[in-house]
XYZ file of C-alpha atoms in Angstrom:
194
model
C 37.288 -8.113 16.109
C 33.642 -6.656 16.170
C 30.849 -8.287 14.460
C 29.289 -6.012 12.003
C 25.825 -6.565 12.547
C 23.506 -5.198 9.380
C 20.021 -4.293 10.380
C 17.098 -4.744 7.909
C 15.156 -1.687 7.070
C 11.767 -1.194 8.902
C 8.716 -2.375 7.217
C 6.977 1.051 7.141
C 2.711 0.817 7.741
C 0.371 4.291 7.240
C -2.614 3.850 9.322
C -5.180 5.445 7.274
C -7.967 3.606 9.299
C -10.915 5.363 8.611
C -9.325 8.910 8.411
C -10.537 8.931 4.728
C -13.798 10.330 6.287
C -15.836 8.389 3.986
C -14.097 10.036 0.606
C -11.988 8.136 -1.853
C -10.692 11.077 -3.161
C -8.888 11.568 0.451
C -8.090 7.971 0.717
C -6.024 8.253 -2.463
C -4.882 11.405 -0.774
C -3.312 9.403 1.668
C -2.171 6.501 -0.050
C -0.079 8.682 -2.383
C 1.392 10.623 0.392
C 2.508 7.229 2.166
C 3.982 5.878 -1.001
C 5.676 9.480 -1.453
C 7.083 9.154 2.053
C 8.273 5.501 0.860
C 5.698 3.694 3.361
C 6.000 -0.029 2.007
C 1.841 -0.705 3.030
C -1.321 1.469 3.519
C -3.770 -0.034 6.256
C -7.727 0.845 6.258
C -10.071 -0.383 8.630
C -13.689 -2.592 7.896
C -16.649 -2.842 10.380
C -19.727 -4.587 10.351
C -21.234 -1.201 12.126
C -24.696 -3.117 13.324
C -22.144 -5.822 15.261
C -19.449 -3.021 16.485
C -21.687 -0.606 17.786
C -23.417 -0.579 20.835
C -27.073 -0.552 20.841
C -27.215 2.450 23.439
C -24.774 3.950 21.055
C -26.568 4.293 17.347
C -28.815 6.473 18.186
C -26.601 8.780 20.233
C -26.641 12.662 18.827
C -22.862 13.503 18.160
C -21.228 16.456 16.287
C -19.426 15.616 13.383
C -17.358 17.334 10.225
C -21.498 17.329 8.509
C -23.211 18.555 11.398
C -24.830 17.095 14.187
C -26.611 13.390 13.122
C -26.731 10.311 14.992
C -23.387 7.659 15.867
C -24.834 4.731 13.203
C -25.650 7.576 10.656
C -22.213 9.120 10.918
C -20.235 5.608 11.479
C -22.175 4.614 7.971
C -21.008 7.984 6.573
C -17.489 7.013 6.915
C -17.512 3.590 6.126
C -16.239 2.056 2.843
C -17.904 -0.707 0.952
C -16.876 -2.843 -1.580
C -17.113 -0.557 -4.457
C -14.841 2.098 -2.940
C -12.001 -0.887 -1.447
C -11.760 -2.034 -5.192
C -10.918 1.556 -6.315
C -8.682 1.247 -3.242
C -7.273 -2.184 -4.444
C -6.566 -0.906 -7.810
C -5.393 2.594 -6.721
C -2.594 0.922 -4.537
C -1.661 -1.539 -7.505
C -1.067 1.387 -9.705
C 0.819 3.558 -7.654
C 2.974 0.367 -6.248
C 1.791 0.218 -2.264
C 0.934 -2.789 -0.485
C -2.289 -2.729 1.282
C -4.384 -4.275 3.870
C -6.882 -3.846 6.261
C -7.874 -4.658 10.024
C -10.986 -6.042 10.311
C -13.037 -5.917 13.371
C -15.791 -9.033 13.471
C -16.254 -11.759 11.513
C -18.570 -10.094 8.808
C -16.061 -8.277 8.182
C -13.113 -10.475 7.611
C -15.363 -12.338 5.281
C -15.696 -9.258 3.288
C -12.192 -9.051 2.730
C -11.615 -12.157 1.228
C -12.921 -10.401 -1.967
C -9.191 -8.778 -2.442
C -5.986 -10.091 -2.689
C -4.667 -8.419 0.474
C -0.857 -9.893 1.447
C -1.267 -9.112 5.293
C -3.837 -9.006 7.957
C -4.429 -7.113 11.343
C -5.579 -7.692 14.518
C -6.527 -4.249 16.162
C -6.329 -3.982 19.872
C -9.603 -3.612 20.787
C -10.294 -7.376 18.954
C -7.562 -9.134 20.931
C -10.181 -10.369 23.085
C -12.145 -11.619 20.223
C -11.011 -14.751 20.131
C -13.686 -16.278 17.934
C -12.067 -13.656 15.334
C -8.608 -14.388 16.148
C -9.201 -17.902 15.353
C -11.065 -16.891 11.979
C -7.911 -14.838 11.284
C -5.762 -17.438 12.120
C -6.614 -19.895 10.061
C -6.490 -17.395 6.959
C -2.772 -18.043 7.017
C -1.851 -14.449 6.257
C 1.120 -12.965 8.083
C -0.663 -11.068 10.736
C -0.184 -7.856 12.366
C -1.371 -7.891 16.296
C -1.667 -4.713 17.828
C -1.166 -5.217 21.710
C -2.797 -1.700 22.788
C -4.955 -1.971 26.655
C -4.241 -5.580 26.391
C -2.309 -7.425 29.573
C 0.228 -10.371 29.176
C -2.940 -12.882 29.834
C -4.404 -11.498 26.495
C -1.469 -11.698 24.425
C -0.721 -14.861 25.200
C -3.699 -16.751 23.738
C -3.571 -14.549 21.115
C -0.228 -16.217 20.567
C -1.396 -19.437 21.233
C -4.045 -18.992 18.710
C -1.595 -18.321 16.314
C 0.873 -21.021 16.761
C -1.536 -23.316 16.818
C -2.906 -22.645 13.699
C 0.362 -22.112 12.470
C 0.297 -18.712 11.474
C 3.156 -16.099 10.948
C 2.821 -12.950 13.010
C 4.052 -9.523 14.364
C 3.371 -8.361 17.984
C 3.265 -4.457 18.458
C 3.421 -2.531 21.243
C 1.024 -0.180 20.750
C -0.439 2.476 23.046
C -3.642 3.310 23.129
C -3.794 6.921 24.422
C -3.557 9.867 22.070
C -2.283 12.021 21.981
C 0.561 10.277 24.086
C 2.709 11.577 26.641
C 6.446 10.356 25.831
C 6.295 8.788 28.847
C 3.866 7.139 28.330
C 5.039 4.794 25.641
C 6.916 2.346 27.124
C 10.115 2.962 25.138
C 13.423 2.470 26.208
C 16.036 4.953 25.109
C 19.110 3.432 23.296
C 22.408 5.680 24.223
C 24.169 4.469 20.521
C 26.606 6.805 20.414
C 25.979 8.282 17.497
């Protein structure tokens, strides 16, 4: 006789990162369309922008949606603070949608402990940060590591960091090229027969 084997649904994530441009109005945009879509979490994204930018960066001249204006000036354009993540926070309790948020440096995972998020997330770019790792760690959140330009070295004392502190989390293959090329992505094909 075959086994029956009943799969759990997928635990759906939008990545609204910082595709809100700045504007809660959009955010909300996007939240609502994710809980429309029956997404079970919304993710943003939090940066300390004087510790994640590049010095030779700030000051570079780039074009954006309002015009030409330096990096820093348009990175600070975009970025939410803590009045706009408690509209966030209560937005998402309304509507019913989980939410969380990666952060990327320490100043910024200390921000977050101002909200009652259920999850954390490790983006790929901070997998090497692991200073942060630890600090995320230790938070005892389930955590969400994204595994994007990283190489088996990397993702193993990521893991380390993790079980040693005793801390649920989620690997996922991510791939850090976009757009990306189908094969590109690392995915094996399942012939199911259906």
């Amino acid at each position: 006789m075959n086994k029956i084997i009943k799969r759990k649904k997928p635990f759906l994530i939008a990545e609204i990162g910082i595709n809100h441009n700045g504007s809660i109005k959009l955010a909300k945009q996007l939240i609502d369309l994710a809980k429309k879509y029956n997404f079970n979490s919304v993710k943003f994204q939090k940066r300390d922008l004087d510790i994640c930018i590049p010095e030779h960066q700030k000051n570079e001249i780039r074009n954006t949606p309002w015009g030409q204006m330096t990096y820093l000036n348009y990175k600070k354009k975009i970025e939410l603070g803590e009045k706009e993540f408690k509209e966030i926070e209560s937005y998402c309790k309304k509507v019913k949608i989980n939410w969380f948020c990666s952060a990327w440096d320490l100043n910024s995972l200390q921000f977050l402990k101002k909200f009652k998020t259920k999850y954390n997330k490790v983006a790929s770019a901070m997998i090497t940060n692991l200073n942060l790792l630890e600090a995320v760690a230790s938070e005892k959140k389930l955590t969400f590591i994204s595994t994007g330009m990283c190489n088996m070295k990397d993702i193993n004392k990521a893991v380390n960091i993790f079980k040693k502190n005793k801390c649920d989390f989620v690997l996922m293959h991510c791939v850090s090229n976009y757009p990306c090329h189908e094969k590109d992505l690392n995915l094996s094909l399942i012939n199911t027969g259906c």
